[in-house]
Short mmCIF file of C-alpha atoms in Angstrom, two decimals:
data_model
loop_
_atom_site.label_atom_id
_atom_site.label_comp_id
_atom_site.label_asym_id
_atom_site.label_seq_id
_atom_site.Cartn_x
_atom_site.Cartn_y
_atom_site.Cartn_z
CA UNK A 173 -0.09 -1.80 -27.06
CA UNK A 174 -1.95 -0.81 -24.71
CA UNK A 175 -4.91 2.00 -24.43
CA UNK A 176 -4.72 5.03 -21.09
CA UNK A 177 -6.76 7.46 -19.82
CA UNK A 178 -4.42 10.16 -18.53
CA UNK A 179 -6.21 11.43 -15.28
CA UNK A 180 -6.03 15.28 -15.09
CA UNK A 181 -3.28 15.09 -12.64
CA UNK A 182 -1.18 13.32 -14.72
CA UNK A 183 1.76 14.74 -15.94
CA UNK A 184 2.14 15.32 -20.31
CA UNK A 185 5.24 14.55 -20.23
CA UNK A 186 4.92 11.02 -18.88
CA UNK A 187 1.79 10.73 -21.56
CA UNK A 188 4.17 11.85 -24.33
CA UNK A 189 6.31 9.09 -23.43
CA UNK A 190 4.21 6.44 -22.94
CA UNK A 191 3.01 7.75 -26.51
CA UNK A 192 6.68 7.52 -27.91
CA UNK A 193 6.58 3.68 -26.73
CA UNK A 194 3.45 3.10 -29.08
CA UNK A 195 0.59 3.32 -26.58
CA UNK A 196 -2.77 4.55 -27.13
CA UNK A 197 -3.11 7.33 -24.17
CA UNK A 198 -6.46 10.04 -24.35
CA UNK A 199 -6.01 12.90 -21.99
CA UNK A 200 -8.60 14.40 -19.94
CA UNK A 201 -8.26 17.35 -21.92
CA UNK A 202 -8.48 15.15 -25.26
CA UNK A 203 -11.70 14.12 -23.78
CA UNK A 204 -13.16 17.49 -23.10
CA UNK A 205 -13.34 16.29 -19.46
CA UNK A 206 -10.52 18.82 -17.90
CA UNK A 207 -11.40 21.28 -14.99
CA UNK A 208 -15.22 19.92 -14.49
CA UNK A 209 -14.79 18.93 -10.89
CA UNK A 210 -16.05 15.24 -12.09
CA UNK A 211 -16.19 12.88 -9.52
CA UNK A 212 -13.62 10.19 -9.28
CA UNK A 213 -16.27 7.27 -10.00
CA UNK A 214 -16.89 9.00 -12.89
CA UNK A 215 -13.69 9.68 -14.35
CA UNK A 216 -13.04 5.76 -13.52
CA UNK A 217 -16.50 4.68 -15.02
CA UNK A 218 -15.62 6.71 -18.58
CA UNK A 219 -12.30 4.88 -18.70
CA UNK A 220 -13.74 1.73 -18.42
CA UNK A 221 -16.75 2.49 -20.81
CA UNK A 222 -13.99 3.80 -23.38
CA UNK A 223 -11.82 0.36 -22.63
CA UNK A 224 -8.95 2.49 -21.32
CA UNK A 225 -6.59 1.55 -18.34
CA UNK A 226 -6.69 4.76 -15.88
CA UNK A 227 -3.49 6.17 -15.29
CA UNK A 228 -3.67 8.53 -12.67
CA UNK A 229 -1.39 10.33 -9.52
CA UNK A 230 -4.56 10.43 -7.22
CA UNK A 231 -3.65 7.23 -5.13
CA UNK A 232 -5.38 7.42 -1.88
CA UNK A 233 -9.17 7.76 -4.31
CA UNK A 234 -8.66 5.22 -6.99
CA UNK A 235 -6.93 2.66 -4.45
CA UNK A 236 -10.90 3.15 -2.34
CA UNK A 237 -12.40 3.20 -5.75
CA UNK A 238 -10.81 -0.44 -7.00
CA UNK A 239 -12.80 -1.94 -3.82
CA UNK A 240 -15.74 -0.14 -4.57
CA UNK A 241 -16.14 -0.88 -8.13
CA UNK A 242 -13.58 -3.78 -8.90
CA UNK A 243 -15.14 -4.11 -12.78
CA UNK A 244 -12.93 -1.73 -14.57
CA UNK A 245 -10.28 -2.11 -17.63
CA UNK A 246 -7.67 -1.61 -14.64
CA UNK A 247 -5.98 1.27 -12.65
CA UNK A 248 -2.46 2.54 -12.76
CA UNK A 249 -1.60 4.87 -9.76
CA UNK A 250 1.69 6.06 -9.93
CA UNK A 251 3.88 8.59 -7.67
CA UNK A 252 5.21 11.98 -9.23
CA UNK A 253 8.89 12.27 -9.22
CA UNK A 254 10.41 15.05 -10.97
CA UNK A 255 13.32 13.31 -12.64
#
């Protein structure tokens, strides 16, 4: 299966569900990360140090970010919908 880094943004329940289906997802919070103002580059460069796929609702930064540093593990930006 495979192994996410749950931007701060992202919503628990979706990570409790992708955790149901057998993947390996770390919150920011897990990581001790949450509510430090990091900078984007950073929160992408720790996913990619850790191996993890970033998973994150912040499309408009990590769309930029995939041009400006194209060697990551990958990047999953999603939309929110409340259903």
């Amino acid at each position: 299966m495979a192994r996410f880094y749950a931007n701060e943004n992202f919503p628990l329940s979706a990570v409790e569900s992708l955790r149901q289906l057998g993947h390996d997802v770390l919150t920011t919070m897990e990581s001790g990360k949450s509510g430090q103002a990091i900078p984007d580059s950073d929160v992408l460069s720790f996913a990619t140090t850790e191996n993890r796929i970033l998973v994150t609702l912040n499309r408009r930064h990590f769309i930029r970010l995939h041009s400006e540093m194209p060697h990551h593990t990958g990047i999953i930006v999603c939309t929110f919908d409340s259903n």
